[in-house]
Structures are given as structure tokens and as C-alpha cells.
Amino acid sequence: MCGIVGGYWKGAEQGVEGRLDAALRRMHHRGPDDKGFELNNASNGIVALGHTRLSIIDLSSAGHQPMYSGDGRYAIVFNGEIYNYRELREELRTTGVQFHSDSDTEVLLQAWIAWGERCLARLQGMFAFVIHDRHAETLTCVRDAFGIKPFFYTWSPGRFAFASELPALLALLPNKPKVDWQRSYDYLVNADYDSQARTFIEGTYHLPPAHKMVLDLKSGMLAEPAPWWRPSPVQASSLTFAQATEAVREQFLDNVRLHLRSDVPLGAALSGGIDSSAVVCAMRHVDPESPIHTFSFIADGSPLSEEHWVDQINAHVGATPHKFVATGDELVRDLDDMIRVQGEPFGSTSIYAQYRVFQKAKESGITVTLDGQGADELLAGYSGYPGLRLLSLLESGQVGEAMAFARRWSQWPGRRQRHAWMHLMQLVMPECLYDMAKGAMGNSNSPAWLKADMLRESGVNLREARHGMRQDGRGRRVIERLLSSLRHRGLPELLRHADRNSMRFSVESRVPFLTLPMAELLLGLPEHYLISPAGETKSVFRAAMRGIVPDHVLDRKDKIGFATPEKEWLMNVSPMIREWLRSSEEIPFLQHARLLESFDEIMAGRRPFSWQVWRWVNYCRWYQMVN
């Protein structure tokens, strides 16, 4: 687990070496064990490759990067882990490839040389890497299927730069950054972020998950990012439910087994929910002897507390627990550091609970943790996507089954039958009615605290981006949405939080649910294997974990996760928050007085509390940092 930086500058670009060193310093937390960068001449310009290393596999200097092929043609900088590197190395050895280290970086480099792009689908791991081919004079940039590892870039004719984190990328640029108003609006009004290639800074982008792009050093032109994995919502499996249960069980245990490969101490983040509990119990199942350390946030004295479930899992596997509580005052203390680490605004204070989990892991001497992230997006978790499931049934002509599903789904805690049908209506209503319905619920596209006319004149679209529907998704609308959430709004933001929070404390966060074999297995199943006719979410996975995870955990009907008592925290520190919000006066498109007025009304209880407060605070603090 590391950080990578670099790029290409045509002509006699001044100060590249200094800017590269500054970018690496900004990412020291990603790789405190080693650092390296090199500048090479190429096509009337300079190619730079830099790397900071957190040593996890092969702790020797043989894993230093940039790493070169034996003939000097290829150079690589790589951030991530390839968990099946041993199997790939043995296969490559049979073809005559010789290895000089035990690192997964060398395996990745040799796999690319031997198989090219075809190697990507064979990698089980998380990765973002750049390969410089000196003969072909290209830089090839690749990101893993789910975007677990970050990749930021910017390009203009004759100048290309990339980095693992946005602050590091900005250090490579000669000019002061400009804030992207469209992404700012999307975040502040619709809580939409990390859902597309554009970032909060103009002219800087994410390489999308499961994409690659090639820079031609001779012409200086950058090709459009192209997908190397193209999942489809079409059902691909004919397995019975019993067969699927066995296949899911086998694949998940194999994933966990591979994710336990490490030359440093490891543990697990444990919220007490089904996903993290399954990870911890599977760790014990595949390795009955090794010590397990778990790290849990406890919402002490709150109905959100999952301490009861955490304690049961720790007792079940014989883990060493590390639990902590947090307060609003501590959030205030750490807020600027957390915002600086995240690099861009983010969604809620639950990210602070995660931040503290990784801090606790670092303090306890743990360098690698396993996490349940991605399970909801592969197994139709959360509330079970009721509107989409109803649409699938209706498109398949199963009207009676749809009526029965809505009734049974509503019998679970926190659900109402009318909510299922409201979700469906939200999906199918035209744009104009959707906007009217939002406004009637107090979610205007042009809230009073926004200078809407200024944004419109600047070309900002003051509407919420809605999911489109594919023709090949008919009758498979849940799967279609899951595929979208893997790449757009949903999983990308969760993976960003985890990557930046873990790397802040030089901890590698692994996500064993997110492998290509697991995704292709689950997304190819019938929808009712994921969401049962009785409204049970993650149905096939719950069945697969019987005998590994305690039944009373698998039978849980609620979902909390690392939820925080956000309202209580923010109310308790409201004077400090109000002082911070005074800086909104510096943001051109905000109505400073109206924003403070709205905040005061929420704090006084005259308006409902919402996550809007957090977004105001988060954005204002971030804006000050980049200006």
C-alpha cells in the first residue's frame, strides 16, 4: 500500500523535480517506509515516476519503486496489493520468467509484460499503477475494477500529471487550483460526490474504476479512458439457490484466505453488522490459530450503539477487542485534519468514526485491516432496493408477486408498505414531477442559501443527476442499480473514505468482498437470491454463512454500521460550528446571511435536522484550505 505520483512534461519544464518531491512529501503518510522518484528523458520531454512505500509484502529493499524490467524497457509505479501474486508468479515461472524479489509489484510488472491488458481480469487485489514503455513511448494508467485504490490526473497538451491523492496532484501543478462549482453544487444540494470523473477542482479527474488510459509520449495526446471490465445486468447463472449458497460460501472463504496474506500484523474493523461480522468469523474459520484484533467504534449511550453485537462476535472468535467512544469535542479537534486527509468534502460524521478506527489500529501496532465494505453494493443490502425490485417484478409481468413483495418487505423494522411504492414512483416519474416532489418535501434544487442565478450564469446545472435505465436491465433493475453503484454514486465515496482514513495512519484497509470472481458470481444470480420474496436482504450470503457466523447475527433485521450520533454531536458544538460557517461569506455562490439563518433555525428546532448542516461545515472548512 503506497502512493504514486508522476507525469510527462514536454519541453524544458522548470521545477519538475522540486514539485515531484513536494507531492511525495504530501503523501508521506501513504508510504513512510521508503520513497523514490526518477526523471527520464522521453520524446522531447521528461517522464517522472515517484512512489512512497508502506511495506506489506517483501519488506526488503527489493520492493523499491520505480521498478524496472530486466531489459530496462518497462518501469512501473504501483499502489495496492495483488493477493494472488504467488499463484501468478508460479505460472509465469513455468514460461521462463525469472524473479528477483518476493514482491507482488514484480509479479504485476511481469504479468503485464507477458499478457498485457489480459492480465487485469486475472488479478485479485486492489491497484492503481502506471507503466512506462520506453520502446513504444507510452504511459499506461490502470485502476482496479472497483476503484479501491485512487488515481487522480490532469492533462493539457504537452503536460500530464497523476497522483494517488488530490493534494499531491495539486503540488505538481504550477497554478493555484480553482474550485469546480458544479461539483460543489452537486455536493451541497444533493449530497452527490465521487460519482463521476470530475473532482471538486477544475481540470482534475478520477480515472474511473475498471478503466485504463494511454498517454502517447510522441504526440503528447491522452486517449479517453477505456473500460477493461464491462459487467452486464443480464442473468448469467443457472445455479439453484442451494448451489449458489455453496458457491458464495466457497468464494468468500477463498477471498478471505487470500486477503490474509501479509508480512505484517493484521486485524479487522468490526461494526457488529452482518458484513464485518462475516469477515471476522471467516478469518477465524480459515485460520483457527492466529490472533485476531478487532477495532470498533461504540456510540456510547445511544440507540445506535452496536456494542452488544460487537461483544458477541469477539467472544465467538476469541478476538482481542479494541473499542473506543468519541465525542463532538473530539470531532471538532480532529475535523481539519480529517478534511485535509480526505482531500475533498464528504458525506457525514460516520467518516469520523472510521477515522478513529484506523487511528486505534495504528496505536495498537496493526498495519493491515480487513473490512466489510462493498457487501451492500454486491448483495443488495441497505433497505433492499424495494422500488427497483418492484419494477423488476412488474416488468416481468409478475404483478401478484410484486404486491406480495411490498407487503412482506414492509414487515421488517423501519419499513412501511407505502414507502416501497413511493420508491417505485420516484423511479418512474418524469423529471418535472420529480423536481416538484423534491421541492414539496423541502429539498429544493435552488435553496435560499444559494445564489442560484450566479450558478446558472456560470453554466451550473441546478438539477439532481438521476440514474438512467438500460434496455438490457428490464426485469433486472436491482442488478442494474448495483452495477451503477459500484462505479458511480455509492461505493466510490465509501472506498474513498476508507482509503484516505486508513492511509492517514499508514494502515492498509482490505475489502475481501470486492473481487472480480465474487462480483461476477453475485451479479449473475437471480435477483430473488439477493433479496428474498420475504424482503430479506443479502439472502444467499446469509445462507452461505450458516455455521460460520452465529445464527442470531445472520438473522438481524436492522442495519447500523459505524453510525454516529451526528445530531447530538453537532448540537453540542453548535457555537463553534456557527463560527466556522461565518467563512461562507468568502464563497461567491453562497448567501452568507441566509445560510446562517437556516443554521440557527435548525439548531433552535424550527426546522428538521439533516445532514445538510454537516455538508455546510465540511465544505466551508475545505474551501478555506484550498484557497
mmCIF file of N, CA and C in Angstrom, residues 400-492:
data_model
loop_
_atom_site.group_PDB
_atom_site.id
_atom_site.type_symbol
_atom_site.label_atom_id
_atom_site.label_comp_id
_atom_site.label_asym_id
_atom_site.label_seq_id
_atom_site.Cartn_x
_atom_site.Cartn_y
_atom_site.Cartn_z
ATOM 1 N N GLY A 400 -48.797 -10.041 -9.169
ATOM 2 C CA GLY A 400 -49.140 -10.617 -7.871
ATOM 3 C C GLY A 400 -47.937 -10.740 -6.970
ATOM 4 N N GLU A 401 -46.808 -11.168 -7.552
ATOM 5 C CA GLU A 401 -45.575 -11.285 -6.767
ATOM 6 C C GLU A 401 -45.106 -9.918 -6.275
ATOM 7 N N ALA A 402 -45.323 -8.877 -7.084
ATOM 8 C CA ALA A 402 -44.942 -7.527 -6.674
ATOM 9 C C ALA A 402 -45.769 -7.068 -5.482
ATOM 10 N N MET A 403 -47.077 -7.320 -5.526
ATOM 11 C CA MET A 403 -47.947 -6.944 -4.419
ATOM 12 C C MET A 403 -47.528 -7.681 -3.139
ATOM 13 N N ALA A 404 -47.229 -8.972 -3.277
ATOM 14 C CA ALA A 404 -46.836 -9.769 -2.115
ATOM 15 C C ALA A 404 -45.488 -9.308 -1.569
ATOM 16 N N PHE A 405 -44.561 -8.953 -2.473
ATOM 17 C CA PHE A 405 -43.246 -8.491 -2.026
ATOM 18 C C PHE A 405 -43.370 -7.202 -1.212
ATOM 19 N N ALA A 406 -44.159 -6.242 -1.690
ATOM 20 C CA ALA A 406 -44.315 -4.978 -0.971
ATOM 21 C C ALA A 406 -44.871 -5.217 0.424
ATOM 22 N N ARG A 407 -45.832 -6.133 0.528
ATOM 23 C CA ARG A 407 -46.444 -6.432 1.825
ATOM 24 C C ARG A 407 -45.434 -7.091 2.763
ATOM 25 N N ARG A 408 -44.679 -8.072 2.274
ATOM 26 C CA ARG A 408 -43.733 -8.793 3.132
ATOM 27 C C ARG A 408 -42.516 -7.931 3.461
ATOM 28 N N TRP A 409 -42.074 -7.176 2.478
ATOM 29 C CA TRP A 409 -40.928 -6.290 2.716
ATOM 30 C C TRP A 409 -41.244 -5.317 3.853
ATOM 31 N N SER A 410 -42.469 -4.831 3.925
ATOM 32 C CA SER A 410 -42.857 -3.818 4.906
ATOM 33 C C SER A 410 -42.924 -4.348 6.325
ATOM 34 N N GLN A 411 -42.851 -5.659 6.497
ATOM 35 C CA GLN A 411 -42.949 -6.240 7.836
ATOM 36 C C GLN A 411 -41.624 -6.200 8.592
ATOM 37 N N TRP A 412 -40.570 -5.732 7.938
ATOM 38 C CA TRP A 412 -39.270 -5.603 8.589
ATOM 39 C C TRP A 412 -39.202 -4.267 9.330
ATOM 40 N N PRO A 413 -38.354 -4.153 10.354
ATOM 41 C CA PRO A 413 -38.275 -2.916 11.149
ATOM 42 C C PRO A 413 -37.942 -1.694 10.297
ATOM 43 N N GLY A 414 -38.611 -0.582 10.585
ATOM 44 C CA GLY A 414 -38.326 0.674 9.914
ATOM 45 C C GLY A 414 -38.879 0.793 8.511
ATOM 46 N N ARG A 415 -39.696 -0.165 8.076
ATOM 47 C CA ARG A 415 -40.233 -0.136 6.721
ATOM 48 C C ARG A 415 -41.753 0.037 6.751
ATOM 49 N N ARG A 416 -42.280 0.652 5.706
ATOM 50 C CA ARG A 416 -43.715 0.805 5.528
ATOM 51 C C ARG A 416 -44.046 0.446 4.082
ATOM 52 N N GLN A 417 -45.218 -0.207 3.884
ATOM 53 C CA GLN A 417 -45.567 -0.655 2.544
ATOM 54 C C GLN A 417 -45.639 0.530 1.570
ATOM 55 N N ARG A 418 -46.151 1.661 2.049
ATOM 56 C CA ARG A 418 -46.267 2.809 1.157
ATOM 57 C C ARG A 418 -44.891 3.329 0.723
ATOM 58 N N HIS A 419 -43.881 3.086 1.581
ATOM 59 C CA HIS A 419 -42.535 3.509 1.210
ATOM 60 C C HIS A 419 -42.035 2.738 -0.004
ATOM 61 N N ALA A 420 -42.363 1.460 -0.087
ATOM 62 C CA ALA A 420 -41.939 0.661 -1.228
ATOM 63 C C ALA A 420 -42.511 1.227 -2.522
ATOM 64 N N TRP A 421 -43.806 1.566 -2.501
ATOM 65 C CA TRP A 421 -44.437 2.101 -3.694
ATOM 66 C C TRP A 421 -43.960 3.521 -3.986
ATOM 67 N N MET A 422 -43.632 4.271 -2.951
ATOM 68 C CA MET A 422 -43.080 5.610 -3.170
ATOM 69 C C MET A 422 -41.714 5.525 -3.853
ATOM 70 N N HIS A 423 -40.916 4.542 -3.437
ATOM 71 C CA HIS A 423 -39.622 4.336 -4.100
ATOM 72 C C HIS A 423 -39.831 4.034 -5.580
ATOM 73 N N LEU A 424 -40.824 3.219 -5.875
ATOM 74 C CA LEU A 424 -41.119 2.889 -7.265
ATOM 75 C C LEU A 424 -41.545 4.129 -8.046
ATOM 76 N N MET A 425 -42.429 4.928 -7.461
ATOM 77 C CA MET A 425 -42.889 6.131 -8.142
ATOM 78 C C MET A 425 -41.734 7.099 -8.401
ATOM 79 N N GLN A 426 -40.831 7.185 -7.461
ATOM 80 C CA GLN A 426 -39.680 8.068 -7.622
ATOM 81 C C GLN A 426 -38.848 7.662 -8.844
ATOM 82 N N LEU A 427 -38.800 6.360 -9.114
ATOM 83 C CA LEU A 427 -38.010 5.857 -10.231
ATOM 84 C C LEU A 427 -38.639 6.175 -11.579
ATOM 85 N N VAL A 428 -39.937 6.104 -11.655
ATOM 86 C CA VAL A 428 -40.597 6.169 -12.958
ATOM 87 C C VAL A 428 -41.185 7.539 -13.273
ATOM 88 N N MET A 429 -41.286 8.434 -12.296
ATOM 89 C CA MET A 429 -41.903 9.734 -12.573
ATOM 90 C C MET A 429 -40.998 10.584 -13.452
ATOM 91 N N PRO A 430 -41.586 11.390 -14.336
ATOM 92 C CA PRO A 430 -40.786 12.248 -15.208
ATOM 93 C C PRO A 430 -40.037 13.321 -14.417
ATOM 94 N N GLU A 431 -39.068 13.929 -15.077
ATOM 95 C CA GLU A 431 -38.159 14.877 -14.422
ATOM 96 C C GLU A 431 -38.909 16.022 -13.750
ATOM 97 N N CYS A 432 -39.905 16.586 -14.443
ATOM 98 C CA CYS A 432 -40.593 17.750 -13.878
ATOM 99 C C CYS A 432 -41.353 17.389 -12.603
ATOM 100 N N LEU A 433 -41.988 16.229 -12.588
ATOM 101 C CA LEU A 433 -42.707 15.802 -11.391
ATOM 102 C C LEU A 433 -41.736 15.462 -10.258
ATOM 103 N N TYR A 434 -40.610 14.895 -10.634
ATOM 104 C CA TYR A 434 -39.593 14.556 -9.623
ATOM 105 C C TYR A 434 -39.109 15.821 -8.916
ATOM 106 N N ASP A 435 -38.833 16.876 -9.690
ATOM 107 C CA ASP A 435 -38.380 18.129 -9.091
ATOM 108 C C ASP A 435 -39.465 18.736 -8.197
ATOM 109 N N MET A 436 -40.713 18.651 -8.635
ATOM 110 C CA MET A 436 -41.817 19.178 -7.829
ATOM 111 C C MET A 436 -41.946 18.412 -6.517
ATOM 112 N N ALA A 437 -41.807 17.076 -6.592
ATOM 113 C CA ALA A 437 -41.917 16.256 -5.391
ATOM 114 C C ALA A 437 -40.785 16.576 -4.416
ATOM 115 N N LYS A 438 -39.590 16.779 -4.939
ATOM 116 C CA LYS A 438 -38.460 17.162 -4.080
ATOM 117 C C LYS A 438 -38.740 18.480 -3.365
ATOM 118 N N GLY A 439 -39.218 19.447 -4.124
ATOM 119 C CA GLY A 439 -39.497 20.749 -3.543
ATOM 120 C C GLY A 439 -40.565 20.687 -2.469
ATOM 121 N N ALA A 440 -41.596 19.835 -2.707
ATOM 122 C CA ALA A 440 -42.677 19.698 -1.725
ATOM 123 C C ALA A 440 -42.179 19.096 -0.423
ATOM 124 N N MET A 441 -41.096 18.321 -0.501
ATOM 125 C CA MET A 441 -40.521 17.701 0.689
ATOM 126 C C MET A 441 -39.435 18.580 1.312
ATOM 127 N N GLY A 442 -39.282 19.801 0.820
ATOM 128 C CA GLY A 442 -38.302 20.723 1.388
ATOM 129 C C GLY A 442 -36.909 20.570 0.835
ATOM 130 N N ASN A 443 -36.764 19.880 -0.315
ATOM 131 C CA ASN A 443 -35.447 19.659 -0.926
ATOM 132 C C ASN A 443 -35.372 20.378 -2.264
ATOM 133 N N SER A 444 -35.422 21.672 -2.222
ATOM 134 C CA SER A 444 -35.423 22.473 -3.439
ATOM 135 C C SER A 444 -34.098 22.374 -4.178
ATOM 136 N N ASN A 445 -34.161 22.440 -5.506
ATOM 137 C CA ASN A 445 -32.936 22.497 -6.302
ATOM 138 C C ASN A 445 -32.240 23.846 -6.177
ATOM 139 N N SER A 446 -32.969 24.856 -5.680
ATOM 140 C CA SER A 446 -32.401 26.197 -5.520
ATOM 141 C C SER A 446 -32.711 26.724 -4.120
ATOM 142 N N PRO A 447 -32.087 26.177 -3.084
ATOM 143 C CA PRO A 447 -32.370 26.633 -1.713
ATOM 144 C C PRO A 447 -31.993 28.095 -1.527
ATOM 145 N N ALA A 448 -32.629 28.715 -0.544
ATOM 146 C CA ALA A 448 -32.473 30.158 -0.337
ATOM 147 C C ALA A 448 -31.040 30.553 -0.008
ATOM 148 N N TRP A 449 -30.243 29.637 0.560
ATOM 149 C CA TRP A 449 -28.879 29.977 0.945
ATOM 150 C C TRP A 449 -27.884 29.889 -0.229
ATOM 151 N N LEU A 450 -28.424 29.686 -1.422
ATOM 152 C CA LEU A 450 -27.603 29.558 -2.619
ATOM 153 C C LEU A 450 -27.882 30.727 -3.557
ATOM 154 N N LYS A 451 -26.864 31.256 -4.200
ATOM 155 C CA LYS A 451 -27.048 32.265 -5.240
ATOM 156 C C LYS A 451 -27.277 31.550 -6.566
ATOM 157 N N ALA A 452 -28.505 31.127 -6.757
ATOM 158 C CA ALA A 452 -28.837 30.274 -7.897
ATOM 159 C C ALA A 452 -28.564 30.963 -9.230
ATOM 160 N N ASP A 453 -28.896 32.253 -9.337
ATOM 161 C CA ASP A 453 -28.690 32.954 -10.609
ATOM 162 C C ASP A 453 -27.221 32.998 -10.985
ATOM 163 N N MET A 454 -26.362 33.217 -10.005
ATOM 164 C CA MET A 454 -24.918 33.243 -10.272
ATOM 165 C C MET A 454 -24.436 31.894 -10.792
ATOM 166 N N LEU A 455 -24.930 30.805 -10.185
ATOM 167 C CA LEU A 455 -24.530 29.474 -10.616
ATOM 168 C C LEU A 455 -25.026 29.182 -12.028
ATOM 169 N N ARG A 456 -26.281 29.539 -12.314
ATOM 170 C CA ARG A 456 -26.820 29.302 -13.664
ATOM 171 C C ARG A 456 -25.996 30.057 -14.712
ATOM 172 N N GLU A 457 -25.685 31.307 -14.425
ATOM 173 C CA GLU A 457 -24.907 32.109 -15.368
ATOM 174 C C GLU A 457 -23.511 31.531 -15.604
ATOM 175 N N SER A 458 -23.017 30.762 -14.628
ATOM 176 C CA SER A 458 -21.699 30.124 -14.763
ATOM 177 C C SER A 458 -21.788 28.748 -15.407
ATOM 178 N N GLY A 459 -22.994 28.363 -15.835
ATOM 179 C CA GLY A 459 -23.158 27.081 -16.523
ATOM 180 C C GLY A 459 -23.429 25.899 -15.627
ATOM 181 N N VAL A 460 -23.733 26.144 -14.348
ATOM 182 C CA VAL A 460 -24.013 25.043 -13.423
ATOM 183 C C VAL A 460 -25.439 24.546 -13.646
ATOM 184 N N ASN A 461 -25.593 23.249 -13.743
ATOM 185 C CA ASN A 461 -26.898 22.613 -13.898
ATOM 186 C C ASN A 461 -27.518 22.423 -12.519
ATOM 187 N N LEU A 462 -28.604 23.128 -12.230
ATOM 188 C CA LEU A 462 -29.218 23.084 -10.904
ATOM 189 C C LEU A 462 -30.286 21.988 -10.837
ATOM 190 N N ARG A 463 -29.883 20.779 -11.139
ATOM 191 C CA ARG A 463 -30.792 19.641 -11.043
ATOM 192 C C ARG A 463 -29.990 18.453 -10.546
ATOM 193 N N GLU A 464 -30.694 17.513 -9.950
ATOM 194 C CA GLU A 464 -30.052 16.302 -9.465
ATOM 195 C C GLU A 464 -29.889 15.302 -10.603
ATOM 196 N N ALA A 465 -28.701 14.739 -10.715
ATOM 197 C CA ALA A 465 -28.461 13.708 -11.724
ATOM 198 C C ALA A 465 -29.170 12.416 -11.297
ATOM 199 N N ARG A 466 -30.021 11.897 -12.169
ATOM 200 C CA ARG A 466 -30.774 10.677 -11.855
ATOM 201 C C ARG A 466 -30.223 9.509 -12.653
ATOM 202 N N HIS A 467 -30.413 8.307 -12.110
ATOM 203 C CA HIS A 467 -29.953 7.107 -12.791
ATOM 204 C C HIS A 467 -30.809 6.844 -14.027
ATOM 205 N N GLY A 468 -30.155 6.606 -15.149
ATOM 206 C CA GLY A 468 -30.871 6.156 -16.330
ATOM 207 C C GLY A 468 -31.098 4.652 -16.258
ATOM 208 N N MET A 469 -31.947 4.148 -17.132
ATOM 209 C CA MET A 469 -32.248 2.713 -17.160
ATOM 210 C C MET A 469 -31.885 2.142 -18.519
ATOM 211 N N ARG A 470 -31.207 1.004 -18.498
ATOM 212 C CA ARG A 470 -30.757 0.347 -19.712
ATOM 213 C C ARG A 470 -31.822 -0.627 -20.220
ATOM 214 N N GLN A 471 -31.826 -0.818 -21.545
ATOM 215 C CA GLN A 471 -32.771 -1.754 -22.127
ATOM 216 C C GLN A 471 -32.492 -3.176 -21.665
ATOM 217 N N ASP A 472 -31.199 -3.524 -21.526
ATOM 218 C CA ASP A 472 -30.875 -4.892 -21.109
ATOM 219 C C ASP A 472 -31.059 -5.096 -19.609
ATOM 220 N N GLY A 473 -31.546 -4.055 -18.916
ATOM 221 C CA GLY A 473 -31.799 -4.193 -17.481
ATOM 222 C C GLY A 473 -33.252 -4.519 -17.147
ATOM 223 N N ARG A 474 -34.101 -4.657 -18.144
ATOM 224 C CA ARG A 474 -35.516 -4.959 -17.878
ATOM 225 C C ARG A 474 -35.635 -6.252 -17.086
ATOM 226 N N GLY A 475 -36.391 -6.176 -15.996
ATOM 227 C CA GLY A 475 -36.555 -7.341 -15.131
ATOM 228 C C GLY A 475 -35.364 -7.593 -14.222
ATOM 229 N N ARG A 476 -34.340 -6.736 -14.330
ATOM 230 C CA ARG A 476 -33.118 -6.883 -13.520
ATOM 231 C C ARG A 476 -32.712 -5.502 -12.986
ATOM 232 N N ARG A 477 -33.689 -4.724 -12.554
ATOM 233 C CA ARG A 477 -33.410 -3.344 -12.181
ATOM 234 C C ARG A 477 -32.559 -3.234 -10.928
ATOM 235 N N VAL A 478 -32.661 -4.169 -10.001
ATOM 236 C CA VAL A 478 -31.800 -4.136 -8.813
ATOM 237 C C VAL A 478 -30.348 -4.355 -9.228
ATOM 238 N N ILE A 479 -30.115 -5.375 -10.053
ATOM 239 C CA ILE A 479 -28.751 -5.661 -10.504
ATOM 240 C C ILE A 479 -28.208 -4.476 -11.292
ATOM 241 N N GLU A 480 -29.036 -3.897 -12.132
ATOM 242 C CA GLU A 480 -28.612 -2.723 -12.891
ATOM 243 C C GLU A 480 -28.151 -1.601 -11.955
ATOM 244 N N ARG A 481 -28.913 -1.355 -10.891
ATOM 245 C CA ARG A 481 -28.529 -0.310 -9.943
ATOM 246 C C ARG A 481 -27.264 -0.687 -9.179
ATOM 247 N N LEU A 482 -27.114 -1.951 -8.831
ATOM 248 C CA LEU A 482 -25.899 -2.375 -8.140
ATOM 249 C C LEU A 482 -24.677 -2.127 -9.012
ATOM 250 N N LEU A 483 -24.794 -2.432 -10.306
ATOM 251 C CA LEU A 483 -23.680 -2.171 -11.214
ATOM 252 C C LEU A 483 -23.349 -0.684 -11.244
ATOM 253 N N SER A 484 -24.379 0.156 -11.249
ATOM 254 C CA SER A 484 -24.157 1.602 -11.241
ATOM 255 C C SER A 484 -23.513 2.060 -9.937
ATOM 256 N N SER A 485 -23.972 1.497 -8.823
ATOM 257 C CA SER A 485 -23.440 1.925 -7.522
ATOM 258 C C SER A 485 -21.990 1.505 -7.333
ATOM 259 N N LEU A 486 -21.538 0.489 -8.072
ATOM 260 C CA LEU A 486 -20.139 0.079 -7.985
ATOM 261 C C LEU A 486 -19.214 1.134 -8.579
ATOM 262 N N ARG A 487 -19.701 1.892 -9.557
ATOM 263 C CA ARG A 487 -18.837 2.813 -10.284
ATOM 264 C C ARG A 487 -19.209 4.277 -10.112
ATOM 265 N N HIS A 488 -20.450 4.543 -9.740
ATOM 266 C CA HIS A 488 -20.913 5.919 -9.701
ATOM 267 C C HIS A 488 -21.317 6.289 -8.279
ATOM 268 N N ARG A 489 -22.573 6.624 -8.073
ATOM 269 C CA ARG A 489 -22.957 7.094 -6.755
ATOM 270 C C ARG A 489 -23.190 5.914 -5.823
ATOM 271 N N GLY A 490 -22.368 5.800 -4.795
ATOM 272 C CA GLY A 490 -22.483 4.695 -3.852
ATOM 273 C C GLY A 490 -21.126 4.245 -3.367
ATOM 274 N N LEU A 491 -20.625 3.165 -3.950
ATOM 275 C CA LEU A 491 -19.372 2.574 -3.479
ATOM 276 C C LEU A 491 -18.160 3.491 -3.612
ATOM 277 N N PRO A 492 -17.987 4.248 -4.709
ATOM 278 C CA PRO A 492 -16.774 5.071 -4.821
ATOM 279 C C PRO A 492 -16.535 5.997 -3.636
#
